[in-house]
C-alpha positions as semicolon CSV with decimal commas, in nm:
position;residue;x (nm);y (nm);z (nm)
1;M;-16,077;14,625;6,081
2;V;-15,875;14,874;6,211
3;S;-15,627;15,168;6,007
4;G;-15,251;15,108;6,203
5;E;-15,053;15,363;6,184
6;D;-14,911;15,314;5,892
7;G;-15,220;15,358;5,712
8;N;-15,215;14,973;5,677
9;M;-15,588;14,771;5,719
10;A;-15,492;14,576;6,001
11;Q;-15,679;14,251;6,099
12;D;-16,046;14,192;6,227
13;L;-15,939;14,262;6,651
14;T;-16,242;14,028;6,738
15;T;-16,073;13,845;7,035
16;T;-16,135;13,439;7,035
17;I;-16,045;13,329;7,362
18;D;-16,273;13,419;7,658
19;D;-16,235;13,168;7,990
20;V;-15,877;13,174;7,965
21;A;-15,589;13,391;8,084
22;L;-15,271;13,466;7,937
23;I;-14,954;13,530;8,123
24;F;-14,591;13,659;8,058
25;E;-14,293;13,635;8,277
26;G;-14,078;13,852;8,249
27;G;-13,698;13,767;8,327
28;G;-13,479;14,080;8,080
29;M;-13,356;13,983;7,785
30;R;-13,451;13,558;7,844
31;A;-13,853;13,696;7,724
32;A;-13,549;13,654;7,370
33;Y;-13,699;13,338;7,394
34;T;-14,100;13,390;7,463
35;S;-14,081;13,623;7,218
36;A;-14,118;13,375;6,997
37;V;-14,446;13,323;7,137
38;V;-14,619;13,585;7,102
39;Q;-14,546;13,499;6,707
40;T;-14,668;13,180;6,734
41;L;-14,954;13,264;6,903
42;L;-15,091;13,505;6,682
43;A;-14,978;13,270;6,343
44;E;-15,228;13,042;6,562
45;D;-15,455;13,302;6,575
46;L;-15,540;13,240;6,930
47;F;-15,658;13,639;7,032
48;F;-15,715;13,606;7,440
49;S;-15,982;13,839;7,550
50;W;-15,733;13,878;7,935
51;V;-15,331;13,923;7,943
52;A;-15,131;14,015;8,164
53;G;-14,748;14,065;8,178
54;I;-14,483;14,200;8,456
55;S;-14,138;14,350;8,370
56;A;-13,987;14,198;8,046
57;G;-14,354;14,030;8,006
58;S;-14,505;14,369;7,971
59;S;-14,254;14,458;7,651
60;N;-14,430;14,110;7,537
61;L;-14,806;14,182;7,630
62;A;-14,795;14,539;7,416
63;N;-14,659;14,331;7,136
64;Y;-14,870;14,007;7,095
65;V;-15,216;14,290;7,194
66;S;-15,049;14,492;6,915
67;R;-15,053;14,206;6,720
68;D;-14,716;14,297;6,594
69;P;-14,486;13,945;6,591
70;K;-14,163;14,155;6,427
71;R;-14,178;14,425;6,668
72;A;-14,205;14,105;6,932
73;K;-13,874;13,974;6,804
74;E;-13,707;14,286;6,730
75;S;-13,812;14,417;7,041
76;F;-13,479;14,135;7,271
77;V;-13,339;14,047;7,002
78;E;-13,180;14,273;6,685
79;F;-13,252;14,591;6,862
80;A;-12,956;14,504;7,127
81;A;-12,738;14,611;6,875
82;D;-12,864;14,941;6,887
83;P;-12,525;15,187;7,087
84;N;-12,783;15,386;7,292
85;F;-12,927;15,017;7,453
86;G;-12,753;15,071;7,764
87;N;-12,355;15,005;7,824
88;W;-12,185;15,077;8,203
89;G;-12,122;15,438;8,004
90;T;-12,499;15,451;8,047
91;F;-12,500;15,289;8,368
92;L;-12,256;15,608;8,530
93;R;-12,405;15,821;8,332
94;G;-12,748;15,764;8,619
95;K;-12,923;15,567;8,297
96;G;-12,891;15,216;8,339
97;L;-12,711;14,982;8,259
98;F;-13,011;14,939;8,027
99;H;-13,087;15,278;7,904
100;A;-13,494;15,254;8,035
101;E;-13,574;15,600;7,835
102;Y;-13,446;15,530;7,556
103;I;-13,586;15,191;7,508
104;Y;-13,931;15,259;7,633
105;E;-14,041;15,606;7,567
106;R;-13,814;15,757;7,275
107;T;-13,800;15,394;7,034
108;S;-14,197;15,297;6,939
109;A;-14,299;15,664;6,763
110;P;-14,333;15,614;6,402
111;D;-14,061;15,743;6,276
112;Q;-13,795;15,574;6,593
113;V;-13,599;15,176;6,537
114;L;-13,922;14,998;6,741
115;P;-14,239;15,182;6,583
116;F;-14,509;15,072;6,831
117;D;-14,852;15,085;6,680
118;F;-15,071;15,213;6,916
119;D;-15,392;15,198;6,704
120;T;-15,415;14,894;6,715
121;F;-15,310;14,850;7,027
122;T;-15,581;15,089;7,151
123;A;-15,943;14,941;6,936
124;N;-15,780;14,534;7,067
125;P;-16,048;14,417;7,273
126;A;-15,825;14,250;7,502
127;E;-15,843;14,366;7,894
128;V;-15,394;14,374;8,004
129;R;-15,308;14,419;8,318
130;I;-14,942;14,565;8,392
131;G;-14,755;14,484;8,719
132;A;-14,544;14,692;8,944
133;F;-14,390;14,773;9,285
134;E;-14,448;15,083;9,500
135;C;-14,154;15,105;9,659
136;D;-14,285;15,374;9,916
137;T;-14,574;15,197;10,013
138;G;-14,534;14,866;9,889
139;R;-14,810;14,780;9,709
140;A;-14,796;14,577;9,414
141;V;-15,036;14,774;9,077
142;Y;-15,184;14,642;8,813
143;W;-15,259;14,919;8,574
144;G;-15,582;14,822;8,223
145;K;-15,679;14,997;7,964
146;N;-15,779;15,280;8,132
147;D;-15,437;15,358;8,284
148;L;-15,284;15,332;7,925
149;T;-15,475;15,585;7,698
150;T;-15,210;15,737;7,551
151;M;-14,851;15,604;7,393
152;P;-14,623;15,768;7,670
153;A;-14,844;15,681;7,932
154;L;-14,827;15,304;7,805
155;M;-14,442;15,293;7,779
156;K;-14,435;15,526;8,090
157;R;-14,535;15,244;8,271
158;V;-14,465;14,949;8,055
159;R;-14,076;15,080;8,174
160;A;-14,152;15,093;8,516
161;S;-14,327;14,706;8,496
162;S;-13,951;14,626;8,361
163;T;-13,736;14,829;8,639
164;M;-13,459;14,611;8,712
165;P;-13,345;14,740;9,076
166;M;-12,999;14,935;9,079
167;I;-12,946;14,796;8,744
168;M;-13,226;15,018;8,629
169;P;-13,350;15,383;8,796
170;K;-13,630;15,436;8,932
171;V;-13,976;15,569;8,806
172;S;-14,161;15,803;8,939
173;L;-14,516;15,820;8,863
174;G;-14,735;16,092;9,013
175;D;-14,728;16,111;9,359
176;H;-14,529;15,736;9,352
177;V;-14,160;15,529;9,250
178;Y;-14,217;15,260;9,045
179;V;-13,938;14,949;8,983
180;D;-13,989;14,655;8,838
181;G;-14,399;14,423;8,914
182;A;-14,160;14,145;9,006
183;L;-14,106;14,220;9,344
184;G;-14,446;14,169;9,429
185;P;-14,640;13,905;9,614
186;S;-14,672;13,699;9,252
187;G;-14,289;13,734;9,252
188;G;-14,321;13,837;8,889
189;I;-14,557;13,579;8,831
190;A;-14,963;13,794;8,733
191;L;-15,126;13,470;8,855
192;D;-15,273;13,719;9,115
193;A;-15,438;13,933;8,889
194;A;-15,551;13,669;8,690
195;K;-15,764;13,488;8,945
196;A;-15,883;13,884;9,104
197;D;-16,030;13,928;8,772
198;G;-16,291;13,521;8,778
199;F;-16,027;13,367;8,605
200;T;-15,974;12,947;8,681
201;K;-15,806;12,893;8,382
202;F;-15,415;13,000;8,279
203;F;-15,189;12,987;7,949
204;V;-14,920;13,071;8,146
205;V;-14,562;13,180;7,936
206;L;-14,258;13,131;8,157
207;T;-13,927;13,252;8,104
208;Q;-13,716;12,952;8,307
209;E;-13,679;12,572;8,312
210;R;-13,915;12,303;8,490
211;G;-13,636;12,287;8,773
212;Y;-13,569;12,601;8,821
213;L;-13,590;12,755;9,206
214;K;-13,460;13,049;9,288
215;S;-13,205;13,199;9,486
216;P;-13,232;13,434;9,802
217;T;-13,154;13,762;9,727
218;A;-12,735;13,751;9,685
219;A;-12,641;14,053;9,842
220;P;-12,965;14,217;10,053
221;A;-12,728;14,511;10,224
222;L;-12,631;14,633;9,954
223;Y;-13,039;14,606;9,818
224;R;-13,126;14,784;10,144
225;T;-12,876;15,047;10,069
226;Y;-12,998;15,152;9,728
227;F;-13,331;15,143;9,896
228;R;-13,243;15,351;10,232
229;R;-13,573;15,570;10,201
230;Y;-13,792;15,247;10,037
231;P;-13,743;14,947;10,294
232;A;-14,088;14,827;10,192
233;A;-13,913;14,780;9,822
234;A;-13,559;14,605;10,056
235;A;-13,844;14,329;10,207
236;A;-13,958;14,309;9,951
237;L;-13,665;14,207;9,764
238;D;-13,627;13,989;10,079
239;V;-13,876;13,717;10,041
240;R;-13,877;13,747;9,620
241;H;-13,777;13,464;9,603
242;L;-14,012;13,295;9,864
243;N;-14,326;13,432;9,644
244;Y;-14,230;13,362;9,312
245;N;-14,087;12,930;9,427
246;R;-14,423;12,884;9,500
247;T;-14,640;13,095;9,258
248;R;-14,418;12,836;9,047
249;E;-14,575;12,523;9,258
250;E;-14,961;12,665;9,216
251;L;-14,903;12,643;8,858
252;F;-14,725;12,348;8,861
253;D;-15,034;12,174;9,069
254;L;-15,251;12,358;8,827
255;E;-15,108;12,196;8,532
256;S;-15,202;11,917;8,682
257;S;-15,499;11,948;8,753
258;G;-15,581;12,059;8,361
259;Q;-15,617;12,422;8,505
260;A;-15,367;12,563;8,345
261;Y;-15,117;12,492;8,054
262;L;-14,737;12,650;8,087
263;F;-14,534;12,708;7,851
264;I;-14,142;12,603;7,995
265;P;-13,881;12,674;7,771
266;E;-13,620;12,333;7,759
267;Q;-13,330;12,574;7,766
268;M;-13,242;12,864;7,847
269;T;-12,917;12,986;7,749
270;V;-12,920;13,397;7,808
271;S;-12,980;13,565;8,096
272;N;-13,170;13,845;8,151
273;S;-12,868;14,096;8,013
274;T;-12,746;13,920;7,760
275;K;-12,648;14,159;7,466
276;D;-12,510;13,960;7,223
277;V;-12,730;13,967;6,915
278;P;-12,604;13,624;6,753
279;A;-12,711;13,413;7,142
280;L;-13,020;13,619;7,192
281;Q;-13,080;13,482;6,779
282;C;-13,089;13,162;6,891
283;A;-13,280;13,204;7,181
284;F;-13,578;13,325;6,991
285;D;-13,501;13,011;6,733
286;A;-13,506;12,802;7,023
287;G;-13,847;12,881;7,122
288;L;-14,033;12,960;6,778
289;A;-13,946;12,581;6,705
290;Q;-14,103;12,476;7,087
291;S;-14,403;12,718;7,076
292;V;-14,461;12,527;6,690
293;R;-14,378;12,209;6,748
294;E;-14,627;12,303;7,090
295;A;-14,925;12,424;6,888
296;P;-15,150;12,169;6,887
297;K;-15,125;12,093;7,249
298;W;-15,245;12,460;7,299
299;H;-15,494;12,434;7,088
300;E;-15,608;12,126;7,243
301;F;-15,611;12,263;7,642
302;L;-15,783;12,626;7,484
303;G;-16,054;12,411;7,356
304;R;-16,005;12,549;6,929
């Protein structure tokens, strides 16, 4: 048992699933649907010892590892109504269409609108991987618990992982500049990190329907201008759709061979930039209904 930031005694933080990697895909506000998976995994006492997330998936990761089902939902539903969440005004002031500094770095303290239980996150023995793209080198990076020793360090990296190019300002950390981890060779699904750490079985939470196929970037010239100082990032955007579709195909093959369980939204009704709270609530409700229905299959796949 550990004591959370609110002084209450938290649950036993023992992990129970050591041989399967848990991976959360990003997708901006589509994570309203998959935040319900976080709630259901916690309700079913399914505690993985290794968790990865990229972009919005890193927020799901943080809320899962801190075992906070309430915050998991609020982060992608009610929080969108916050007047500081972001709009064209914040975009024109250079803060982003989503006001990323506010969303990730100002809201997590105990007296703020989305208090984060960093004590539980730290005490949880689960290892984590938060993926981002290093603009100046063209490298995909994955941060682990050793990089996340304070709440500011964690939230800065969740922000970096989630920084959609042009929509949100790039993030500087040390000597490097970062944007959304979806620009990496995995296309935004951290299967590569799980395989690098030795896993051969995977529980993957996706945010697009089964038949989805990513198209090439719609405005490559615009992105090349935006990334004129970082040509490696512009080049990564040119092939992002190929990387993403290739990773999805690999996941479908792993699913067919019994090595992967894929949670795939039955119908995704919101986009990565949706801010309408009723629409986000509907997406969450649909994700919750689907995850509750599928939970018995989760236990079967995990051997629980």
